mmCIF file of C-alpha atoms and ligand atoms in Angstrom:
data_model
loop_
_atom_site.group_PDB
_atom_site.id
_atom_site.type_symbol
_atom_site.label_atom_id
_atom_site.label_comp_id
_atom_site.label_asym_id
_atom_site.label_seq_id
_atom_site.Cartn_x
_atom_site.Cartn_y
_atom_site.Cartn_z
ATOM 1 C CA MET A 1408 -0.286 0.181 -0.165
ATOM 2 C CA LEU A 1409 1.484 3.340 -0.771
ATOM 3 C CA GLN A 1410 2.107 6.124 0.746
ATOM 4 C CA THR A 1411 -0.296 8.214 -0.636
ATOM 5 C CA ILE A 1412 -3.418 6.431 0.277
ATOM 6 C CA LYS A 1413 -3.047 6.593 4.169
ATOM 7 C CA ARG A 1414 -2.771 9.893 4.107
ATOM 8 C CA PRO A 1415 -5.298 11.998 5.453
ATOM 9 C CA ASP A 1416 -5.108 14.923 3.002
ATOM 10 C CA SER A 1417 -5.334 13.725 0.052
ATOM 11 C CA PRO A 1418 -7.368 14.793 -2.389
ATOM 12 C CA VAL A 1419 -9.961 12.599 -3.827
ATOM 13 C CA SER A 1420 -10.986 12.412 -7.125
ATOM 14 C CA ILE A 1421 -13.876 10.611 -8.640
ATOM 15 C CA ILE A 1422 -14.742 9.308 -12.440
ATOM 16 C CA GLY A 1423 -18.083 9.174 -12.789
ATOM 17 C CA ALA A 1424 -21.079 10.148 -11.338
ATOM 18 C CA GLY A 1425 -23.450 6.922 -11.834
ATOM 19 C CA ILE A 1426 -24.603 4.860 -8.770
ATOM 20 C CA ALA A 1427 -21.069 3.610 -7.677
ATOM 21 C CA GLY A 1428 -18.951 6.813 -7.913
ATOM 22 C CA ALA A 1429 -21.730 9.042 -6.252
ATOM 23 C CA TRP A 1430 -21.843 6.156 -3.195
ATOM 24 C CA GLN A 1431 -17.697 5.911 -2.863
ATOM 25 C CA ALA A 1432 -17.929 10.733 -3.483
ATOM 26 C CA LEU A 1433 -20.559 10.069 -0.425
ATOM 27 C CA LEU A 1434 -18.604 7.503 2.490
ATOM 28 C CA PHE A 1435 -15.354 9.601 1.449
ATOM 29 C CA ALA A 1436 -16.551 12.996 1.619
ATOM 30 C CA GLN A 1437 -18.187 12.237 4.651
ATOM 31 C CA ALA A 1438 -14.936 10.829 6.815
ATOM 32 C CA GLY A 1439 -13.898 14.295 5.687
ATOM 33 C CA HIS A 1440 -11.050 13.562 2.736
ATOM 34 C CA ALA A 1441 -11.216 15.896 0.351
ATOM 35 C CA VAL A 1442 -13.259 15.405 -2.792
ATOM 36 C CA THR A 1443 -14.300 15.471 -6.119
ATOM 37 C CA LEU A 1444 -16.534 13.805 -8.497
ATOM 38 C CA HIS A 1445 -15.953 14.040 -12.076
ATOM 39 C CA GLU A 1446 -19.486 12.918 -14.363
ATOM 40 C CA ARG A 1447 -18.686 13.808 -17.976
ATOM 41 C CA GLY A 1448 -22.562 14.416 -18.663
ATOM 42 C CA ASP A 1449 -24.339 17.121 -17.244
ATOM 43 C CA GLU A 1450 -27.019 15.985 -14.663
ATOM 44 C CA ALA A 1451 -29.765 14.539 -16.552
ATOM 45 C CA MET A 1452 -26.998 11.118 -15.833
ATOM 46 C CA THR A 1453 -29.184 10.315 -19.637
ATOM 47 C CA GLU A 1454 -25.343 8.602 -20.037
ATOM 48 C CA ALA A 1455 -24.948 6.269 -17.050
ATOM 49 C CA THR A 1456 -26.068 2.630 -17.009
ATOM 50 C CA SER A 1457 -27.085 4.305 -13.049
ATOM 51 C CA HIS A 1458 -30.395 5.944 -16.344
ATOM 52 C CA TRP A 1459 -32.208 2.806 -16.754
ATOM 53 C CA ALA A 1460 -32.067 0.784 -14.264
ATOM 54 C CA GLY A 1461 -35.216 -0.406 -11.980
ATOM 55 C CA GLY A 1462 -33.414 0.623 -8.552
ATOM 56 C CA MET A 1463 -34.622 -2.335 -6.316
ATOM 57 C CA LEU A 1464 -32.666 -3.363 -2.901
ATOM 58 C CA ALA A 1465 -33.903 -6.826 -3.040
ATOM 59 C CA PRO A 1466 -30.645 -8.980 -1.742
ATOM 60 C CA TYR A 1467 -32.631 -11.730 -1.250
ATOM 61 C CA CYS A 1468 -34.757 -12.209 -4.381
ATOM 62 C CA GLU A 1469 -31.009 -12.531 -5.927
ATOM 63 C CA ALA A 1470 -30.303 -14.583 -4.256
ATOM 64 C CA GLU A 1471 -32.035 -17.262 -7.431
ATOM 65 C CA VAL A 1472 -29.518 -16.399 -8.974
ATOM 66 C CA ALA A 1473 -26.363 -14.884 -8.154
ATOM 67 C CA GLU A 1474 -23.539 -15.563 -5.667
ATOM 68 C CA PRO A 1475 -23.738 -14.485 -1.461
ATOM 69 C CA ILE A 1476 -21.098 -11.842 -2.102
ATOM 70 C CA ILE A 1477 -23.694 -10.580 -3.258
ATOM 71 C CA SER A 1478 -27.004 -10.928 -0.513
ATOM 72 C CA ARG A 1479 -23.631 -9.702 1.789
ATOM 73 C CA LEU A 1480 -23.502 -6.719 0.045
ATOM 74 C CA GLY A 1481 -26.731 -5.966 -0.152
ATOM 75 C CA LEU A 1482 -27.710 -6.938 2.663
ATOM 76 C CA ARG A 1483 -25.145 -4.415 4.528
ATOM 77 C CA SER A 1484 -25.761 -1.502 1.579
ATOM 78 C CA LEU A 1485 -29.972 -2.247 3.376
ATOM 79 C CA ASP A 1486 -28.558 -0.214 6.008
ATOM 80 C CA LEU A 1487 -26.542 1.694 4.436
ATOM 81 C CA TRP A 1488 -29.548 3.312 1.977
ATOM 82 C CA ARG A 1489 -31.175 3.100 5.466
ATOM 83 C CA ARG A 1490 -29.246 5.797 7.178
ATOM 84 C CA GLU A 1491 -27.894 7.892 4.260
ATOM 85 C CA LEU A 1492 -32.142 8.389 3.112
ATOM 86 C CA PRO A 1493 -34.141 7.352 5.572
ATOM 87 C CA ASP A 1494 -37.150 8.097 3.382
ATOM 88 C CA THR A 1495 -35.745 4.696 1.549
ATOM 89 C CA PRO A 1496 -39.583 3.241 0.617
ATOM 90 C CA PHE A 1497 -38.788 -0.509 2.363
ATOM 91 C CA ASN A 1498 -42.342 -1.732 2.037
ATOM 92 C CA GLY A 1499 -41.192 -5.277 0.739
ATOM 93 C CA SER A 1500 -41.453 -6.785 -2.691
ATOM 94 C CA LEU A 1501 -43.581 -9.325 -4.578
ATOM 95 C CA VAL A 1502 -43.146 -12.809 -6.735
ATOM 96 C CA VAL A 1503 -46.114 -13.869 -8.759
ATOM 97 C CA ALA A 1504 -46.523 -16.497 -11.419
ATOM 98 C CA HIS A 1505 -48.954 -17.448 -13.802
ATOM 99 C CA PRO A 1506 -49.621 -22.114 -13.173
ATOM 100 C CA ARG A 1507 -47.699 -22.670 -16.240
ATOM 101 C CA GLU A 1508 -44.441 -20.912 -13.891
ATOM 102 C CA ARG A 1509 -46.072 -23.098 -11.632
ATOM 103 C CA ASN A 1510 -42.676 -25.633 -11.305
ATOM 104 C CA ASP A 1511 -40.133 -21.949 -11.779
ATOM 105 C CA PHE A 1512 -42.260 -20.442 -8.756
ATOM 106 C CA GLU A 1513 -41.433 -23.045 -6.842
ATOM 107 C CA ARG A 1514 -38.244 -23.118 -7.580
ATOM 108 C CA PHE A 1515 -37.850 -19.428 -6.865
ATOM 109 C CA ALA A 1516 -39.527 -20.119 -3.649
ATOM 110 C CA ARG A 1517 -36.710 -23.179 -2.718
ATOM 111 C CA MET A 1518 -33.902 -21.363 -3.819
ATOM 112 C CA THR A 1519 -34.539 -17.965 -1.024
ATOM 113 C CA GLU A 1520 -34.688 -17.323 1.777
ATOM 114 C CA HIS A 1521 -37.133 -14.282 4.461
ATOM 115 C CA HIS A 1522 -40.128 -14.499 2.425
ATOM 116 C CA ARG A 1523 -43.718 -14.875 3.594
ATOM 117 C CA ARG A 1524 -46.379 -17.218 1.517
ATOM 118 C CA LEU A 1525 -49.676 -14.948 1.225
ATOM 119 C CA ASP A 1526 -53.213 -16.488 -0.304
ATOM 120 C CA ALA A 1527 -54.580 -14.757 -2.341
ATOM 121 C CA ALA A 1528 -56.273 -12.701 0.555
ATOM 122 C CA GLY A 1529 -53.120 -11.491 1.725
ATOM 123 C CA LEU A 1530 -51.780 -10.582 -1.712
ATOM 124 C CA ALA A 1531 -55.157 -8.950 -2.108
ATOM 125 C CA ALA A 1532 -55.194 -6.680 0.908
ATOM 126 C CA LEU A 1533 -51.271 -5.959 0.250
ATOM 127 C CA GLU A 1534 -51.209 -4.973 -3.531
ATOM 128 C CA PRO A 1535 -55.754 -3.919 -3.652
ATOM 129 C CA SER A 1536 -55.470 -3.838 -7.693
ATOM 130 C CA LEU A 1537 -54.375 -7.810 -7.683
ATOM 131 C CA GLU A 1538 -56.971 -8.797 -6.257
ATOM 132 C CA GLY A 1539 -58.092 -11.895 -7.446
ATOM 133 C CA ARG A 1540 -55.082 -11.675 -10.075
ATOM 134 C CA PHE A 1541 -52.885 -15.200 -8.651
ATOM 135 C CA ARG A 1542 -54.013 -17.960 -6.384
ATOM 136 C CA ASP A 1543 -50.445 -17.005 -3.397
ATOM 137 C CA ALA A 1544 -47.351 -14.786 -4.442
ATOM 138 C CA LEU A 1545 -43.895 -14.731 -2.378
ATOM 139 C CA PHE A 1546 -43.179 -11.655 -0.365
ATOM 140 C CA PHE A 1547 -39.987 -10.156 0.469
ATOM 141 C CA PRO A 1548 -41.008 -8.017 3.475
ATOM 142 C CA ALA A 1549 -37.185 -6.664 3.961
ATOM 143 C CA GLU A 1550 -36.374 -5.433 0.836
ATOM 144 C CA GLY A 1551 -36.463 -2.104 -0.735
ATOM 145 C CA HIS A 1552 -36.667 -0.517 -4.255
ATOM 146 C CA VAL A 1553 -35.679 2.922 -4.868
ATOM 147 C CA GLU A 1554 -36.238 6.250 -7.870
ATOM 148 C CA PRO A 1555 -32.712 6.127 -9.845
ATOM 149 C CA ARG A 1556 -33.717 9.082 -12.112
ATOM 150 C CA ARG A 1557 -35.016 11.385 -7.893
ATOM 151 C CA VAL A 1558 -31.979 9.177 -5.943
ATOM 152 C CA LEU A 1559 -29.002 10.560 -8.319
ATOM 153 C CA PRO A 1560 -29.321 13.871 -7.720
ATOM 154 C CA GLN A 1561 -30.101 13.385 -3.487
ATOM 155 C CA LEU A 1562 -26.660 11.931 -3.631
ATOM 156 C CA HIS A 1563 -24.974 14.766 -5.012
ATOM 157 C CA GLU A 1564 -26.168 17.269 -2.959
ATOM 158 C CA ARG A 1565 -25.471 15.026 -0.201
ATOM 159 C CA ILE A 1566 -21.995 15.127 -1.191
ATOM 160 C CA LYS A 1567 -22.501 18.951 -2.015
ATOM 161 C CA ALA A 1568 -23.818 18.925 1.481
ATOM 162 C CA ALA A 1569 -21.384 17.106 3.145
ATOM 163 C CA GLY A 1570 -18.264 19.211 1.391
ATOM 164 C CA GLY A 1571 -17.577 17.099 -1.867
ATOM 165 C CA THR A 1572 -17.604 18.830 -4.972
ATOM 166 C CA ILE A 1573 -19.072 18.101 -8.024
ATOM 167 C CA LYS A 1574 -17.972 18.583 -11.833
ATOM 168 C CA PHE A 1575 -20.215 17.475 -14.778
ATOM 169 C CA CYS A 1576 -19.367 17.668 -17.913
ATOM 170 C CA SER A 1577 -15.580 16.991 -17.067
ATOM 171 C CA ASP A 1578 -14.489 14.532 -19.275
ATOM 172 C CA VAL A 1579 -11.478 12.839 -17.448
ATOM 173 C CA THR A 1580 -8.568 9.994 -17.503
ATOM 174 C CA ALA A 1581 -6.879 9.465 -14.200
ATOM 175 C CA ASN A 1582 -4.055 9.896 -15.275
ATOM 176 C CA GLU A 1583 -4.046 13.881 -15.259
ATOM 177 C CA LEU A 1584 -5.292 13.714 -11.241
ATOM 178 C CA ASP A 1585 -3.530 14.067 -8.040
ATOM 179 C CA GLY A 1586 -3.953 12.454 -5.426
ATOM 180 C CA ILE A 1587 -6.081 8.924 -4.566
ATOM 181 C CA VAL A 1588 -8.660 8.591 -7.798
ATOM 182 C CA ILE A 1589 -10.914 6.080 -7.934
ATOM 183 C CA ASP A 1590 -12.271 5.101 -11.516
ATOM 184 C CA CYS A 1591 -15.723 4.280 -11.804
ATOM 185 C CA ARG A 1592 -16.866 4.829 -15.010
ATOM 186 C CA GLY A 1593 -18.755 1.798 -15.873
ATOM 187 C CA LEU A 1594 -18.090 -0.226 -18.689
ATOM 188 C CA GLY A 1595 -16.221 3.777 -19.908
ATOM 189 C CA ALA A 1596 -13.400 2.197 -17.970
ATOM 190 C CA ARG A 1597 -12.762 -0.254 -20.993
ATOM 191 C CA ASP A 1598 -10.272 1.487 -22.186
ATOM 192 C CA GLU A 1599 -7.767 -0.017 -18.741
ATOM 193 C CA GLN A 1600 -10.029 -3.057 -18.236
ATOM 194 C CA SER A 1601 -10.066 -4.640 -21.840
ATOM 195 C CA GLU A 1602 -11.806 -7.743 -19.975
ATOM 196 C CA LEU A 1603 -15.637 -5.659 -18.204
ATOM 197 C CA ARG A 1604 -18.328 -6.441 -21.161
ATOM 198 C CA GLY A 1605 -21.927 -4.953 -21.587
ATOM 199 C CA VAL A 1606 -25.221 -6.617 -20.444
ATOM 200 C CA LYS A 1607 -27.802 -5.195 -22.013
ATOM 201 C CA GLY A 1608 -31.621 -4.290 -19.850
ATOM 202 C CA GLU A 1609 -34.555 -3.149 -22.015
ATOM 203 C CA MET A 1610 -37.271 -0.925 -19.896
ATOM 204 C CA ILE A 1611 -40.533 0.649 -20.681
ATOM 205 C CA LEU A 1612 -41.935 3.077 -18.391
ATOM 206 C CA ILE A 1613 -45.609 3.557 -19.297
ATOM 207 C CA GLU A 1614 -48.724 5.220 -16.991
ATOM 208 C CA THR A 1615 -51.888 4.766 -16.132
ATOM 209 C CA ASP A 1616 -54.075 5.469 -13.495
ATOM 210 C CA GLU A 1617 -55.535 2.220 -13.774
ATOM 211 C CA VAL A 1618 -53.755 0.336 -11.301
ATOM 212 C CA GLN A 1619 -51.875 1.493 -7.563
ATOM 213 C CA LEU A 1620 -48.881 -0.791 -6.487
ATOM 214 C CA ALA A 1621 -46.576 0.298 -3.302
ATOM 215 C CA ARG A 1622 -43.975 -1.915 -4.497
ATOM 216 C CA PRO A 1623 -41.983 -3.926 -7.283
ATOM 217 C CA VAL A 1624 -43.748 -6.964 -8.040
ATOM 218 C CA ARG A 1625 -41.612 -9.735 -10.001
ATOM 219 C CA LEU A 1626 -43.079 -12.176 -12.976
ATOM 220 C CA ILE A 1627 -41.885 -15.356 -12.737
ATOM 221 C CA HIS A 1628 -41.022 -15.997 -16.215
ATOM 222 C CA PRO A 1629 -39.252 -18.779 -18.645
ATOM 223 C CA ARG A 1630 -36.330 -16.602 -19.945
ATOM 224 C CA TRP A 1631 -35.967 -13.083 -17.678
ATOM 225 C CA PRO A 1632 -36.824 -11.819 -14.416
ATOM 226 C CA LEU A 1633 -38.481 -9.082 -15.045
ATOM 227 C CA TYR A 1634 -40.209 -6.777 -13.034
ATOM 228 C CA VAL A 1635 -43.155 -3.780 -13.135
ATOM 229 C CA ILE A 1636 -41.633 -0.868 -10.908
ATOM 230 C CA PRO A 1637 -44.275 1.338 -8.775
ATOM 231 C CA ARG A 1638 -43.130 4.772 -10.370
ATOM 232 C CA GLU A 1639 -45.033 8.140 -8.449
ATOM 233 C CA ASN A 1640 -47.491 9.585 -10.256
ATOM 234 C CA GLY A 1641 -48.797 7.081 -11.985
ATOM 235 C CA LEU A 1642 -45.522 5.566 -13.414
ATOM 236 C CA PHE A 1643 -44.594 2.350 -13.868
ATOM 237 C CA MET A 1644 -41.173 0.482 -15.310
ATOM 238 C CA LEU A 1645 -41.611 -2.266 -17.278
ATOM 239 C CA GLY A 1646 -37.740 -4.197 -16.529
ATOM 240 C CA ALA A 1647 -35.532 -5.429 -17.442
ATOM 241 C CA THR A 1648 -33.908 -8.019 -20.340
ATOM 242 C CA SER A 1649 -30.818 -9.563 -19.917
ATOM 243 C CA ILE A 1650 -29.113 -9.796 -23.478
ATOM 244 C CA GLU A 1651 -25.253 -10.163 -24.840
ATOM 245 C CA ALA A 1652 -25.591 -7.281 -26.226
ATOM 246 C CA GLU A 1653 -23.923 -3.774 -26.287
ATOM 247 C CA ASP A 1654 -26.209 -1.428 -28.982
ATOM 248 C CA THR A 1655 -28.719 0.464 -26.871
ATOM 249 C CA GLY A 1656 -31.434 -0.123 -29.049
ATOM 250 C CA VAL A 1657 -34.954 -1.758 -27.649
ATOM 251 C CA SER A 1658 -36.273 -4.834 -29.612
ATOM 252 C CA VAL A 1659 -40.123 -5.583 -30.740
ATOM 253 C CA ARG A 1660 -39.369 -8.707 -29.170
ATOM 254 C CA SER A 1661 -38.728 -7.967 -25.623
ATOM 255 C CA ALA A 1662 -41.031 -4.210 -26.608
ATOM 256 C CA LEU A 1663 -43.657 -6.864 -26.601
ATOM 257 C CA GLU A 1664 -42.561 -9.819 -23.771
ATOM 258 C CA LEU A 1665 -42.314 -6.508 -21.415
ATOM 259 C CA LEU A 1666 -45.792 -5.321 -22.085
ATOM 260 C CA GLY A 1667 -46.465 -8.451 -22.427
ATOM 261 C CA ALA A 1668 -45.844 -9.643 -18.776
ATOM 262 C CA ALA A 1669 -47.389 -6.271 -17.525
ATOM 263 C CA TYR A 1670 -50.287 -7.007 -19.259
ATOM 264 C CA THR A 1671 -50.390 -10.084 -17.470
ATOM 265 C CA VAL A 1672 -49.469 -9.247 -14.678
ATOM 266 C CA HIS A 1673 -53.033 -6.771 -14.320
ATOM 267 C CA PRO A 1674 -54.772 -6.027 -17.862
ATOM 268 C CA ALA A 1675 -55.304 -2.274 -17.114
ATOM 269 C CA PHE A 1676 -51.806 -1.590 -18.150
ATOM 270 C CA GLY A 1677 -53.491 -2.495 -21.562
ATOM 271 C CA GLU A 1678 -54.523 0.859 -21.661
ATOM 272 C CA ALA A 1679 -51.923 2.863 -20.299
ATOM 273 C CA ARG A 1680 -50.123 4.773 -21.849
ATOM 274 C CA ILE A 1681 -46.248 4.451 -23.450
ATOM 275 C CA VAL A 1682 -43.843 7.220 -21.962
ATOM 276 C CA GLU A 1683 -40.197 6.073 -22.958
ATOM 277 C CA PHE A 1684 -38.302 3.027 -23.805
ATOM 278 C CA GLY A 1685 -34.712 2.815 -23.018
ATOM 279 C CA SER A 1686 -32.306 0.877 -22.378
ATOM 280 C CA GLY A 1687 -29.377 0.682 -20.293
ATOM 281 C CA LEU A 1688 -25.449 -1.816 -20.097
ATOM 282 C CA ARG A 1689 -24.579 -3.778 -17.544
ATOM 283 C CA PRO A 1690 -21.030 -2.935 -16.585
ATOM 284 C CA ALA A 1691 -19.807 -6.965 -15.648
ATOM 285 C CA PHE A 1692 -16.481 -8.423 -16.003
ATOM 286 C CA PRO A 1693 -16.638 -12.302 -16.997
ATOM 287 C CA ASP A 1694 -17.625 -13.085 -14.049
ATOM 288 C CA ASN A 1695 -20.423 -11.342 -13.637
ATOM 289 C CA LEU A 1696 -18.905 -9.864 -10.289
ATOM 290 C CA PRO A 1697 -17.660 -6.941 -8.734
ATOM 291 C CA ARG A 1698 -14.963 -5.373 -8.442
ATOM 292 C CA ILE A 1699 -12.294 -2.571 -6.261
ATOM 293 C CA GLY A 1700 -8.985 -3.649 -8.277
ATOM 294 C CA ILE A 1701 -5.693 -1.481 -6.375
ATOM 295 C CA ARG A 1702 -2.892 -0.202 -8.421
ATOM 296 C CA ASP A 1703 -0.987 2.741 -6.358
ATOM 297 C CA ARG A 1704 -2.514 5.213 -5.916
ATOM 298 C CA LYS A 1705 -5.647 4.272 -8.735
ATOM 299 C CA ILE A 1706 -8.333 2.325 -6.909
ATOM 300 C CA SER A 1707 -11.416 1.373 -9.633
ATOM 301 C CA VAL A 1708 -14.508 -0.040 -8.721
ATOM 302 C CA ASN A 1709 -16.670 -1.567 -11.363
ATOM 303 C CA GLY A 1710 -18.294 -4.955 -13.238
ATOM 304 C CA LEU A 1711 -21.243 -3.863 -10.259
ATOM 305 C CA TYR A 1712 -23.519 -6.167 -13.556
ATOM 306 C CA ARG A 1713 -27.142 -5.875 -12.311
ATOM 307 C CA HIS A 1714 -26.526 -5.076 -9.123
ATOM 308 C CA GLY A 1715 -25.200 -1.634 -8.942
ATOM 309 C CA PHE A 1716 -28.140 0.176 -6.564
ATOM 310 C CA LEU A 1717 -28.283 -3.071 -4.091
ATOM 311 C CA ILE A 1718 -24.123 -3.128 -3.628
ATOM 312 C CA ALA A 1719 -22.643 0.055 -4.089
ATOM 313 C CA PRO A 1720 -23.007 1.223 -0.562
ATOM 314 C CA ALA A 1721 -20.853 -1.288 0.424
ATOM 315 C CA LEU A 1722 -18.640 -0.992 -2.362
ATOM 316 C CA ALA A 1723 -17.561 1.800 -1.700
ATOM 317 C CA GLU A 1724 -17.813 1.609 2.365
ATOM 318 C CA LEU A 1725 -15.220 -1.634 2.302
ATOM 319 C CA THR A 1726 -13.347 1.207 -0.318
ATOM 320 C CA LEU A 1727 -13.119 4.073 2.502
ATOM 321 C CA ALA A 1728 -11.658 0.725 4.878
ATOM 322 C CA TYR A 1729 -8.673 0.588 2.640
ATOM 323 C CA VAL A 1730 -7.588 3.648 2.674
ATOM 324 C CA GLU A 1731 -8.291 4.581 5.456
ATOM 325 C CA ARG A 1732 -7.578 1.255 7.806
ATOM 326 C CA GLY A 1733 -5.748 -1.019 4.714
ATOM 327 C CA GLN A 1734 -8.503 -3.196 5.440
ATOM 328 C CA ILE A 1735 -8.970 -6.208 2.838
ATOM 329 C CA ASP A 1736 -11.648 -7.104 2.431
ATOM 330 C CA ASN A 1737 -10.487 -10.764 -0.214
ATOM 331 C CA GLU A 1738 -13.779 -11.373 -1.463
ATOM 332 C CA VAL A 1739 -13.829 -8.158 -3.462
ATOM 333 C CA VAL A 1740 -10.421 -6.151 -3.062
ATOM 334 C CA GLN A 1741 -8.167 -7.327 -5.606
ATOM 335 C CA CYS A 1742 -4.585 -5.797 -5.465
ATOM 336 C CA ALA A 1743 -2.329 -5.194 -8.475
HETATM 337 C C1 LIG B 2328 -32.687 -1.914 -17.125
HETATM 338 C C2 LIG B 2328 -31.310 -1.939 -15.902
HETATM 339 C C3 LIG B 2328 -32.236 -2.673 -14.339
HETATM 340 C C4 LIG B 2328 -31.654 -2.552 -13.346
HETATM 341 N N1 LIG B 2328 -32.146 -2.364 -12.225
HETATM 342 C C5 LIG B 2328 -31.048 -3.218 -11.232
HETATM 343 C C6 LIG B 2328 -32.321 -2.603 -10.500
HETATM 344 O O1 LIG B 2328 -33.316 -2.964 -9.666
HETATM 345 N N2 LIG B 2328 -31.256 -3.438 -9.264
HETATM 346 C C7 LIG B 2328 -29.499 -2.489 -8.859
HETATM 347 O O2 LIG B 2328 -29.182 -2.431 -8.419
HETATM 348 N N3 LIG B 2328 -29.387 -2.814 -10.200
HETATM 349 C C8 LIG B 2328 -30.116 -2.237 -11.501
HETATM 350 N N4 LIG B 2328 -29.273 -2.634 -12.543
HETATM 351 C C9 LIG B 2328 -27.426 -2.305 -12.208
HETATM 352 C C10 LIG B 2328 -27.282 -1.292 -12.372
HETATM 353 O O3 LIG B 2328 -28.032 0.242 -13.058
HETATM 354 C C11 LIG B 2328 -25.765 -1.025 -12.977
HETATM 355 O O4 LIG B 2328 -25.035 -1.666 -11.961
HETATM 356 C C12 LIG B 2328 -24.993 0.564 -12.250
HETATM 357 O O5 LIG B 2328 -26.187 1.648 -13.076
HETATM 358 C C13 LIG B 2328 -23.899 0.468 -13.177
HETATM 359 O O6 LIG B 2328 -23.248 1.733 -12.148
HETATM 360 P P1 LIG B 2328 -21.903 2.259 -12.385
HETATM 361 O O7 LIG B 2328 -21.963 3.604 -11.949
HETATM 362 O O8 LIG B 2328 -21.483 1.503 -12.319
HETATM 363 O O9 LIG B 2328 -22.031 3.043 -13.916
HETATM 364 P P2 LIG B 2328 -22.921 4.003 -14.322
HETATM 365 O O10 LIG B 2328 -24.716 3.881 -13.915
HETATM 366 O O11 LIG B 2328 -22.384 3.968 -16.439
HETATM 367 O O12 LIG B 2328 -21.502 5.472 -14.456
HETATM 368 C C14 LIG B 2328 -20.521 5.159 -14.937
HETATM 369 C C15 LIG B 2328 -20.389 7.079 -15.312
HETATM 370 O O13 LIG B 2328 -19.299 7.554 -15.286
HETATM 371 C C16 LIG B 2328 -18.515 7.980 -16.617
HETATM 372 N N5 LIG B 2328 -17.623 8.611 -17.066
HETATM 373 C C17 LIG B 2328 -17.764 7.919 -18.084
HETATM 374 N N6 LIG B 2328 -16.224 8.010 -18.120
HETATM 375 C C18 LIG B 2328 -15.775 8.954 -17.390
HETATM 376 C C19 LIG B 2328 -14.952 9.770 -17.807
HETATM 377 N N7 LIG B 2328 -14.193 9.838 -18.795
HETATM 378 N N8 LIG B 2328 -14.567 11.182 -17.307
HETATM 379 C C20 LIG B 2328 -15.878 11.600 -16.187
HETATM 380 N N9 LIG B 2328 -17.614 10.673 -15.931
HETATM 381 C C21 LIG B 2328 -17.439 9.171 -16.551
HETATM 382 C C22 LIG B 2328 -20.322 8.677 -17.162
HETATM 383 O O14 LIG B 2328 -21.282 9.296 -18.020
HETATM 384 C C23 LIG B 2328 -21.787 7.887 -16.501
HETATM 385 O O15 LIG B 2328 -22.494 8.646 -15.596
HETATM 386 C C24 LIG B 2328 -29.901 -2.144 -13.582
HETATM 387 C C25 LIG B 2328 -30.017 -2.328 -15.228
HETATM 388 C C26 LIG B 2328 -30.288 -2.049 -15.914
HETATM 389 C C27 LIG B 2328 -29.283 -1.567 -17.444
#
């Protein structure tokens, strides 16, 4: 570990103001470091994958397919979300299935923990709009969700309140910055991390006042975990596909699947207005696991794949623990 890493007065520059960089900047600024966060895009953050995300904080549901490290980082992150943004809704998430997906639903129940099985009446009590739609559901009461397009500016405000500086439209490289540099460029870091790849996730925003939901609803689907997430003002996000492709278009097939899934959750979605089609490229390493890479005074935090909102707070805490105390989490931190 170099001396520069240990010096508390060393400036800390973070590149990329997506969810990874925002949490790094926040925890470092709160710890008293002189933080500057550089973002090449503007405040709208449309260049960030984070802009397109669902924002589900679902460590238990994700355990169906993800490695245990994701649940560990996710559970710690839930505490940090609660601490920093106490308004974060932690009212759980639901998993439902149509009869033809019954086996997959039971498998999902077996592969995951910390859920309660609801019968149709229990589901209707929780989500009256879903009355009569499904014969049962899995309820994960401890899970939460955030709206990425609201929460990123909130985090940016908190960084400034903690004494950090944010420079938008600032396209920088680590070599031109002094002190400690934390590279959170997502897929933009491929010039230095050639093994990164983008995994396309398509989403659709729709609007209706015919359906009210208080929490994300996942629909068991043979190919992708499809979900409907309520946003404010009658908006719902439908997501998300997972495709090994790096174009950012939305295919007709994906649109049909996403809209079809919403329609089968509730037919009133058939009358909803389509507000937006979009997609983001999830930055992923070959093992689909996140990595904090240390090389001299440069630290890279990347590979958040489909879990950026779920795990970014815990990754920031681990980076800070390394910089301040030389602590290394062997599952995530790799020293060159
Ligand atoms: C459709 C979809 C749904 C998703 N749903 C969820 C979900 O429900 N829950 C969850 O936890 N995760 C979800 N994800 C995954 C999550 O969005 C990603 O893991 C996360 O956004 C990655 O964040 P990041 O900060 O690493 O990258 P990004 O968000 O891409 O941020 C990187 C930033 O770096 C900036 N940058 C790049 N180069 C430079 C440079 N040279 N100088 C300055 N700035 C630079 C970019 O402009 C960008 O803003 C979803 C993803 C998609 C696509």
